[in-house]
């Protein structure tokens, strides 16, 4: 089946540091997305990317859709305690009735 | 205003029982989903409905039966619960079937004893 390989699995960083995580696949996807899940809550969409090479920012978050359409990364600059949570990459193979595929998540811990 | 709501938030039950989880969205979306998140936090699609019609069924056991009485509701009924059904179940909705921009509910933590 379609799999997204997300890394790192977990990260411990100091407040104020920048964070980078990425997602790769052996398959081509037409849409890449990044979600964040806080404890006890459902995932919340952070950034959606629709074109190969696209670089999009949302506040301190920046994500890119890889040029090969097989990868994406998410950067968080100047981390703060509320950045703690699990970050998931997700991707859609093509439009229509295909399921959204999720990576296994990156658990981020921020030490104040 | 709650966008996607689920009830109950927690569900503890014995093996073999039948239980239901309800989901409602007030976003005006036409597509709704059920996801299962296991203990390792892996999220997997179970079902997707568009305008009350089933469009995705990802090899889920027949004991799981979704029902969509209207576009704003998607309920999940589970028969003969098994230990392996213990997980967090998320409902989500989106505008259109090919959208990755999905809004998730708060989840229902199901524990089967």
PDB file of C-alpha atoms in Angstrom:
ATOM      1  CA  UNK A   1       0.000   0.000   0.000  1.00  0.00           C
ATOM      2  CA  UNK A   2       0.920   3.640  -0.120  1.00  0.00           C
ATOM      3  CA  UNK A   3       3.209   4.620   2.721  1.00  0.00           C
ATOM      4  CA  UNK A   4       4.651   7.882   3.924  1.00  0.00           C
ATOM      5  CA  UNK A   5       7.943   7.665   5.773  1.00  0.00           C
ATOM      6  CA  UNK A   6       8.050  10.473   8.283  1.00  0.00           C
ATOM      7  CA  UNK A   7      11.125  11.427  10.296  1.00  0.00           C
ATOM      8  CA  UNK A   8      12.217  11.982  12.900  1.00  0.00           C
ATOM      9  CA  UNK A   9       9.864   9.935  15.042  1.00  0.00           C
ATOM     10  CA  UNK A  10      10.385  12.281  17.981  1.00  0.00           C
ATOM     11  CA  UNK A  11      12.339  15.413  18.835  1.00  0.00           C
ATOM     12  CA  UNK A  12      13.312  17.178  22.026  1.00  0.00           C
ATOM     13  CA  UNK A  13      14.347  20.782  21.487  1.00  0.00           C
ATOM     14  CA  UNK A  14      14.990  23.916  23.477  1.00  0.00           C
ATOM     15  CA  UNK A  15      12.543  26.793  23.283  1.00  0.00           C
ATOM     16  CA  UNK A  16      13.668  29.194  20.580  1.00  0.00           C
ATOM     17  CA  UNK A  17      15.295  26.539  18.380  1.00  0.00           C
ATOM     18  CA  UNK A  18      14.244  25.829  14.809  1.00  0.00           C
ATOM     19  CA  UNK A  19      12.751  22.445  13.931  1.00  0.00           C
ATOM     20  CA  UNK A  20      12.728  20.496  10.710  1.00  0.00           C
ATOM     21  CA  UNK A  21      10.846  17.305   9.862  1.00  0.00           C
ATOM     22  CA  UNK A  22      10.196  15.562   6.586  1.00  0.00           C
ATOM     23  CA  UNK A  23       8.150  12.981   4.812  1.00  0.00           C
ATOM     24  CA  UNK A  24       9.124  10.805   1.871  1.00  0.00           C
ATOM     25  CA  UNK A  25       7.393   8.236  -0.279  1.00  0.00           C
ATOM     26  CA  UNK A  26       8.171   5.908  -3.153  1.00  0.00           C
ATOM     27  CA  UNK A  27       4.931   7.055  -4.811  1.00  0.00           C
ATOM     28  CA  UNK A  28       4.020  10.345  -6.428  1.00  0.00           C
ATOM     29  CA  UNK A  29       1.392  12.459  -4.690  1.00  0.00           C
ATOM     30  CA  UNK A  30      -0.489  15.458  -6.009  1.00  0.00           C
ATOM     31  CA  UNK A  31      -1.202  17.100  -2.667  1.00  0.00           C
ATOM     32  CA  UNK A  32       0.890  17.245   0.487  1.00  0.00           C
ATOM     33  CA  UNK A  33      -0.441  18.482   3.816  1.00  0.00           C
ATOM     34  CA  UNK A  34       0.801  18.949   7.359  1.00  0.00           C
ATOM     35  CA  UNK A  35      -1.419  18.475  10.407  1.00  0.00           C
ATOM     36  CA  UNK A  36      -0.795  18.981  14.118  1.00  0.00           C
ATOM     37  CA  UNK A  37      -2.441  16.967  16.886  1.00  0.00           C
ATOM     38  CA  UNK A  38      -2.562  18.264  20.438  1.00  0.00           C
ATOM     39  CA  UNK A  39      -3.087  15.750  23.277  1.00  0.00           C
ATOM     40  CA  UNK A  40      -6.710  14.641  23.511  1.00  0.00           C
ATOM     41  CA  UNK A  41      -7.696  16.471  20.337  1.00  0.00           C
ATOM     42  CA  UNK A  42      -8.124  15.720  16.670  1.00  0.00           C
ATOM     43  CA  UNK A  43      -5.548  16.717  14.040  1.00  0.00           C
ATOM     44  CA  UNK A  44      -5.704  20.297  12.790  1.00  0.00           C
ATOM     45  CA  UNK A  45      -4.560  21.314   9.325  1.00  0.00           C
ATOM     46  CA  UNK A  46      -1.502  23.581   9.324  1.00  0.00           C
ATOM     47  CA  UNK A  47      -0.471  23.863   5.678  1.00  0.00           C
ATOM     48  CA  UNK A  48      -1.669  22.429   2.351  1.00  0.00           C
ATOM     49  CA  UNK A  49       0.572  22.245  -0.731  1.00  0.00           C
ATOM     50  CA  UNK A  50      -0.758  21.684  -4.242  1.00  0.00           C
ATOM     51  CA  UNK A  51       2.126  22.238  -6.658  1.00  0.00           C
ATOM     52  CA  UNK A  52       5.510  20.556  -6.966  1.00  0.00           C
ATOM     53  CA  UNK A  53       8.155  22.955  -5.706  1.00  0.00           C
ATOM     54  CA  UNK A  54       5.627  25.080  -3.842  1.00  0.00           C
ATOM     55  CA  UNK A  55       6.914  26.731  -0.660  1.00  0.00           C
ATOM     56  CA  UNK A  56       4.235  27.992   1.727  1.00  0.00           C
ATOM     57  CA  UNK A  57       4.412  29.731   5.085  1.00  0.00           C
ATOM     58  CA  UNK A  58       1.921  30.010   7.904  1.00  0.00           C
ATOM     59  CA  UNK A  59       3.386  32.218  10.614  1.00  0.00           C
ATOM     60  CA  UNK A  60       6.486  30.493  11.968  1.00  0.00           C
ATOM     61  CA  UNK A  61       5.751  27.387   9.896  1.00  0.00           C
ATOM     62  CA  UNK A  62       7.133  26.801   6.415  1.00  0.00           C
ATOM     63  CA  UNK A  63       6.465  23.745   4.280  1.00  0.00           C
ATOM     64  CA  UNK A  64       7.577  22.676   0.836  1.00  0.00           C
ATOM     65  CA  UNK A  65       6.187  20.264  -1.746  1.00  0.00           C
ATOM     66  CA  UNK A  66       9.179  18.417  -3.154  1.00  0.00           C
ATOM     67  CA  UNK A  67       9.957  18.835  -6.828  1.00  0.00           C
ATOM     68  CA  UNK A  68       9.777  15.072  -7.424  1.00  0.00           C
ATOM     69  CA  UNK A  69       6.292  15.027  -5.772  1.00  0.00           C
ATOM     70  CA  UNK A  70       7.561  12.251  -3.510  1.00  0.00           C
ATOM     71  CA  UNK A  71       8.459  14.309  -0.453  1.00  0.00           C
ATOM     72  CA  UNK A  72       7.695  17.304   1.708  1.00  0.00           C
ATOM     73  CA  UNK A  73       9.257  19.040   4.678  1.00  0.00           C
ATOM     74  CA  UNK A  74       7.981  21.229   7.496  1.00  0.00           C
ATOM     75  CA  UNK A  75      10.090  23.788   9.333  1.00  0.00           C
ATOM     76  CA  UNK A  76       9.125  25.537  12.546  1.00  0.00           C
ATOM     77  CA  UNK A  77      11.188  28.568  13.449  1.00  0.00           C
ATOM     78  CA  UNK A  78      11.805  29.910  16.970  1.00  0.00           C
ATOM     79  CA  UNK A  79       9.841  27.153  18.710  1.00  0.00           C
ATOM     80  CA  UNK A  80       7.631  27.964  21.696  1.00  0.00           C
ATOM     81  CA  UNK A  81       6.089  25.664  24.328  1.00  0.00           C
ATOM     82  CA  UNK A  82       2.714  25.532  22.565  1.00  0.00           C
ATOM     83  CA  UNK A  83       4.385  23.924  19.533  1.00  0.00           C
ATOM     84  CA  UNK A  84       4.398  20.682  21.537  1.00  0.00           C
ATOM     85  CA  UNK A  85       2.342  17.967  19.875  1.00  0.00           C
ATOM     86  CA  UNK A  86       2.408  15.382  17.129  1.00  0.00           C
ATOM     87  CA  UNK A  87       2.935  16.598  13.575  1.00  0.00           C
ATOM     88  CA  UNK A  88       1.622  14.455  10.742  1.00  0.00           C
ATOM     89  CA  UNK A  89       2.387  14.688   7.074  1.00  0.00           C
ATOM     90  CA  UNK A  90      -0.422  13.552   4.799  1.00  0.00           C
ATOM     91  CA  UNK A  91      -0.761  13.163   1.070  1.00  0.00           C
ATOM     92  CA  UNK A  92      -3.325  12.531  -1.623  1.00  0.00           C
ATOM     93  CA  UNK A  93      -2.400  10.438  -4.651  1.00  0.00           C
ATOM     94  CA  UNK A  94      -4.829  12.119  -6.997  1.00  0.00           C
ATOM     95  CA  UNK A  95      -8.119  13.942  -6.848  1.00  0.00           C
ATOM     96  CA  UNK A  96     -11.334  11.958  -6.608  1.00  0.00           C
ATOM     97  CA  UNK A  97     -12.177   9.072  -4.318  1.00  0.00           C
ATOM     98  CA  UNK A  98      -8.738   8.249  -2.996  1.00  0.00           C
ATOM     99  CA  UNK A  99      -7.994   8.209   0.719  1.00  0.00           C
ATOM    100  CA  UNK A 100      -5.752  10.662   2.510  1.00  0.00           C
ATOM    101  CA  UNK A 101      -2.613   8.794   3.594  1.00  0.00           C
ATOM    102  CA  UNK A 102      -0.882   9.813   6.823  1.00  0.00           C
ATOM    103  CA  UNK A 103       2.704   9.510   8.001  1.00  0.00           C
ATOM    104  CA  UNK A 104       3.346   8.018  11.429  1.00  0.00           C
ATOM    105  CA  UNK A 105       3.913  11.396  13.019  1.00  0.00           C
ATOM    106  CA  UNK A 106       6.729  13.357  14.644  1.00  0.00           C
ATOM    107  CA  UNK A 107       6.291  13.921  18.361  1.00  0.00           C
ATOM    108  CA  UNK A 108       7.734  17.308  19.277  1.00  0.00           C
ATOM    109  CA  UNK A 109       8.685  18.223  22.827  1.00  0.00           C
ATOM    110  CA  UNK A 110       9.856  21.751  23.652  1.00  0.00           C
ATOM    111  CA  UNK A 111      11.926  22.367  26.751  1.00  0.00           C
ATOM    112  CA  UNK A 112      11.459  25.830  28.172  1.00  0.00           C
TER     113      UNK A 112
ATOM    114  CA  UNK B   1     -19.240  26.880  17.789  1.00  0.00           C
ATOM    115  CA  UNK B   2     -18.134  23.288  17.417  1.00  0.00           C
ATOM    116  CA  UNK B   3     -17.346  22.442  13.792  1.00  0.00           C
ATOM    117  CA  UNK B   4     -17.132  18.641  14.024  1.00  0.00           C
ATOM    118  CA  UNK B   5     -18.493  17.037  17.169  1.00  0.00           C
ATOM    119  CA  UNK B   6     -18.467  13.424  18.323  1.00  0.00           C
ATOM    120  CA  UNK B   7     -20.239  11.619  21.118  1.00  0.00           C
ATOM    121  CA  UNK B   8     -19.285  10.049  23.368  1.00  0.00           C
ATOM    122  CA  UNK B   9     -15.777  11.281  24.134  1.00  0.00           C
ATOM    123  CA  UNK B  10     -14.968   8.106  26.054  1.00  0.00           C
ATOM    124  CA  UNK B  11     -16.500   4.666  25.692  1.00  0.00           C
ATOM    125  CA  UNK B  12     -15.580   1.702  27.891  1.00  0.00           C
ATOM    126  CA  UNK B  13     -17.312  -1.581  27.178  1.00  0.00           C
ATOM    127  CA  UNK B  14     -17.006  -5.340  27.377  1.00  0.00           C
ATOM    128  CA  UNK B  15     -15.975  -7.636  24.565  1.00  0.00           C
ATOM    129  CA  UNK B  16     -18.906  -8.826  22.524  1.00  0.00           C
ATOM    130  CA  UNK B  17     -21.048  -5.735  23.086  1.00  0.00           C
ATOM    131  CA  UNK B  18     -22.453  -3.507  20.349  1.00  0.00           C
ATOM    132  CA  UNK B  19     -21.823   0.244  20.501  1.00  0.00           C
ATOM    133  CA  UNK B  20     -22.334   3.373  18.418  1.00  0.00           C
ATOM    134  CA  UNK B  21     -20.408   6.612  17.997  1.00  0.00           C
ATOM    135  CA  UNK B  22     -22.144   9.672  16.604  1.00  0.00           C
ATOM    136  CA  UNK B  23     -20.664  12.477  14.531  1.00  0.00           C
ATOM    137  CA  UNK B  24     -22.107  15.778  13.387  1.00  0.00           C
ATOM    138  CA  UNK B  25     -20.581  18.641  11.426  1.00  0.00           C
ATOM    139  CA  UNK B  26     -21.980  22.156  11.024  1.00  0.00           C
ATOM    140  CA  UNK B  27     -19.545  23.282   8.324  1.00  0.00           C
ATOM    141  CA  UNK B  28     -21.849  22.582   5.406  1.00  0.00           C
ATOM    142  CA  UNK B  29     -19.414  19.971   4.064  1.00  0.00           C
ATOM    143  CA  UNK B  30     -20.640  17.190   1.796  1.00  0.00           C
ATOM    144  CA  UNK B  31     -18.004  14.567   2.650  1.00  0.00           C
ATOM    145  CA  UNK B  32     -17.435  12.862   6.001  1.00  0.00           C
ATOM    146  CA  UNK B  33     -14.915  10.291   7.189  1.00  0.00           C
ATOM    147  CA  UNK B  34     -14.137   7.874   9.976  1.00  0.00           C
ATOM    148  CA  UNK B  35     -10.512   7.300  10.971  1.00  0.00           C
ATOM    149  CA  UNK B  36      -8.975   4.920  13.485  1.00  0.00           C
ATOM    150  CA  UNK B  37      -5.886   5.958  15.479  1.00  0.00           C
ATOM    151  CA  UNK B  38      -4.093   3.099  17.183  1.00  0.00           C
ATOM    152  CA  UNK B  39      -1.948   3.163  20.297  1.00  0.00           C
ATOM    153  CA  UNK B  40       1.087   4.151  18.226  1.00  0.00           C
ATOM    154  CA  UNK B  41      -0.847   7.184  16.920  1.00  0.00           C
ATOM    155  CA  UNK B  42      -1.085   5.798  13.391  1.00  0.00           C
ATOM    156  CA  UNK B  43      -4.104   7.326  11.608  1.00  0.00           C
ATOM    157  CA  UNK B  44      -5.914   5.219   9.051  1.00  0.00           C
ATOM    158  CA  UNK B  45      -9.040   5.934   7.027  1.00  0.00           C
ATOM    159  CA  UNK B  46     -11.920   3.536   7.581  1.00  0.00           C
ATOM    160  CA  UNK B  47     -14.821   4.999   5.627  1.00  0.00           C
ATOM    161  CA  UNK B  48     -15.750   8.017   3.597  1.00  0.00           C
ATOM    162  CA  UNK B  49     -19.240   9.231   2.676  1.00  0.00           C
ATOM    163  CA  UNK B  50     -20.199  11.859   0.135  1.00  0.00           C
ATOM    164  CA  UNK B  51     -23.763  13.168   0.192  1.00  0.00           C
ATOM    165  CA  UNK B  52     -24.842  10.159   2.268  1.00  0.00           C
ATOM    166  CA  UNK B  53     -23.249   7.658  -0.131  1.00  0.00           C
ATOM    167  CA  UNK B  54     -20.361   5.379   0.781  1.00  0.00           C
ATOM    168  CA  UNK B  55     -17.341   6.122  -1.410  1.00  0.00           C
ATOM    169  CA  UNK B  56     -14.391   4.665   0.501  1.00  0.00           C
ATOM    170  CA  UNK B  57     -14.374   1.441   2.521  1.00  0.00           C
ATOM    171  CA  UNK B  58     -10.844   0.514   3.455  1.00  0.00           C
ATOM    172  CA  UNK B  59     -11.055  -3.231   4.191  1.00  0.00           C
ATOM    173  CA  UNK B  60     -12.764  -2.715   7.502  1.00  0.00           C
ATOM    174  CA  UNK B  61     -14.403  -5.769   9.142  1.00  0.00           C
ATOM    175  CA  UNK B  62     -18.136  -6.144   8.555  1.00  0.00           C
ATOM    176  CA  UNK B  63     -18.695  -5.598  12.265  1.00  0.00           C
ATOM    177  CA  UNK B  64     -18.212  -1.887  11.533  1.00  0.00           C
ATOM    178  CA  UNK B  65     -21.207  -0.294   9.857  1.00  0.00           C
ATOM    179  CA  UNK B  66     -21.310   3.427   9.108  1.00  0.00           C
ATOM    180  CA  UNK B  67     -24.619   5.183   8.578  1.00  0.00           C
ATOM    181  CA  UNK B  68     -25.178   8.646   7.181  1.00  0.00           C
ATOM    182  CA  UNK B  69     -28.771   9.832   7.706  1.00  0.00           C
ATOM    183  CA  UNK B  70     -27.938  13.179   6.104  1.00  0.00           C
ATOM    184  CA  UNK B  71     -24.919  15.172   4.907  1.00  0.00           C
ATOM    185  CA  UNK B  72     -24.230  16.572   8.353  1.00  0.00           C
ATOM    186  CA  UNK B  73     -24.161  13.260  10.227  1.00  0.00           C
ATOM    187  CA  UNK B  74     -22.074  10.116  10.003  1.00  0.00           C
ATOM    188  CA  UNK B  75     -22.492   7.523  12.713  1.00  0.00           C
ATOM    189  CA  UNK B  76     -20.412   4.415  13.328  1.00  0.00           C
ATOM    190  CA  UNK B  77     -21.939   1.251  14.743  1.00  0.00           C
ATOM    191  CA  UNK B  78     -19.681  -1.556  15.887  1.00  0.00           C
ATOM    192  CA  UNK B  79     -21.007  -5.068  16.524  1.00  0.00           C
ATOM    193  CA  UNK B  80     -19.416  -7.772  18.654  1.00  0.00           C
ATOM    194  CA  UNK B  81     -16.610  -5.594  19.923  1.00  0.00           C
ATOM    195  CA  UNK B  82     -13.151  -7.156  20.160  1.00  0.00           C
ATOM    196  CA  UNK B  83     -10.091  -6.201  22.203  1.00  0.00           C
ATOM    197  CA  UNK B  84      -8.333  -5.038  19.039  1.00  0.00           C
ATOM    198  CA  UNK B  85     -11.042  -2.455  18.432  1.00  0.00           C
ATOM    199  CA  UNK B  86      -9.652  -0.385  21.300  1.00  0.00           C
ATOM    200  CA  UNK B  87      -8.434   2.849  19.733  1.00  0.00           C
ATOM    201  CA  UNK B  88      -9.349   6.481  19.229  1.00  0.00           C
ATOM    202  CA  UNK B  89     -11.886   6.983  16.463  1.00  0.00           C
ATOM    203  CA  UNK B  90     -11.976  10.318  14.672  1.00  0.00           C
ATOM    204  CA  UNK B  91     -14.698  11.710  12.517  1.00  0.00           C
ATOM    205  CA  UNK B  92     -13.721  14.306   9.912  1.00  0.00           C
ATOM    206  CA  UNK B  93     -15.360  16.303   7.153  1.00  0.00           C
ATOM    207  CA  UNK B  94     -14.327  18.157   4.027  1.00  0.00           C
ATOM    208  CA  UNK B  95     -15.714  20.019   1.079  1.00  0.00           C
ATOM    209  CA  UNK B  96     -15.614  17.580  -1.792  1.00  0.00           C
ATOM    210  CA  UNK B  97     -14.298  14.028  -2.069  1.00  0.00           C
ATOM    211  CA  UNK B  98     -10.796  14.811  -3.283  1.00  0.00           C
ATOM    212  CA  UNK B  99      -9.860  17.232  -0.552  1.00  0.00           C
ATOM    213  CA  UNK B 100      -7.049  16.680   1.888  1.00  0.00           C
ATOM    214  CA  UNK B 101      -8.209  19.731   3.822  1.00  0.00           C
ATOM    215  CA  UNK B 102     -10.179  17.864   6.431  1.00  0.00           C
ATOM    216  CA  UNK B 103     -11.630  19.069   9.722  1.00  0.00           C
ATOM    217  CA  UNK B 104     -11.403  16.525  12.513  1.00  0.00           C
ATOM    218  CA  UNK B 105     -13.592  15.992  15.531  1.00  0.00           C
ATOM    219  CA  UNK B 106     -12.128  15.634  19.031  1.00  0.00           C
ATOM    220  CA  UNK B 107     -12.116  11.841  18.887  1.00  0.00           C
ATOM    221  CA  UNK B 108     -13.808   9.018  20.784  1.00  0.00           C
ATOM    222  CA  UNK B 109     -11.543   6.851  22.888  1.00  0.00           C
ATOM    223  CA  UNK B 110     -12.944   3.316  22.807  1.00  0.00           C
ATOM    224  CA  UNK B 111     -11.677   0.822  25.351  1.00  0.00           C
ATOM    225  CA  UNK B 112     -12.792  -2.790  25.053  1.00  0.00           C
ATOM    226  CA  UNK B 113     -12.245  -4.904  28.173  1.00  0.00           C
TER     227      UNK B 113
END
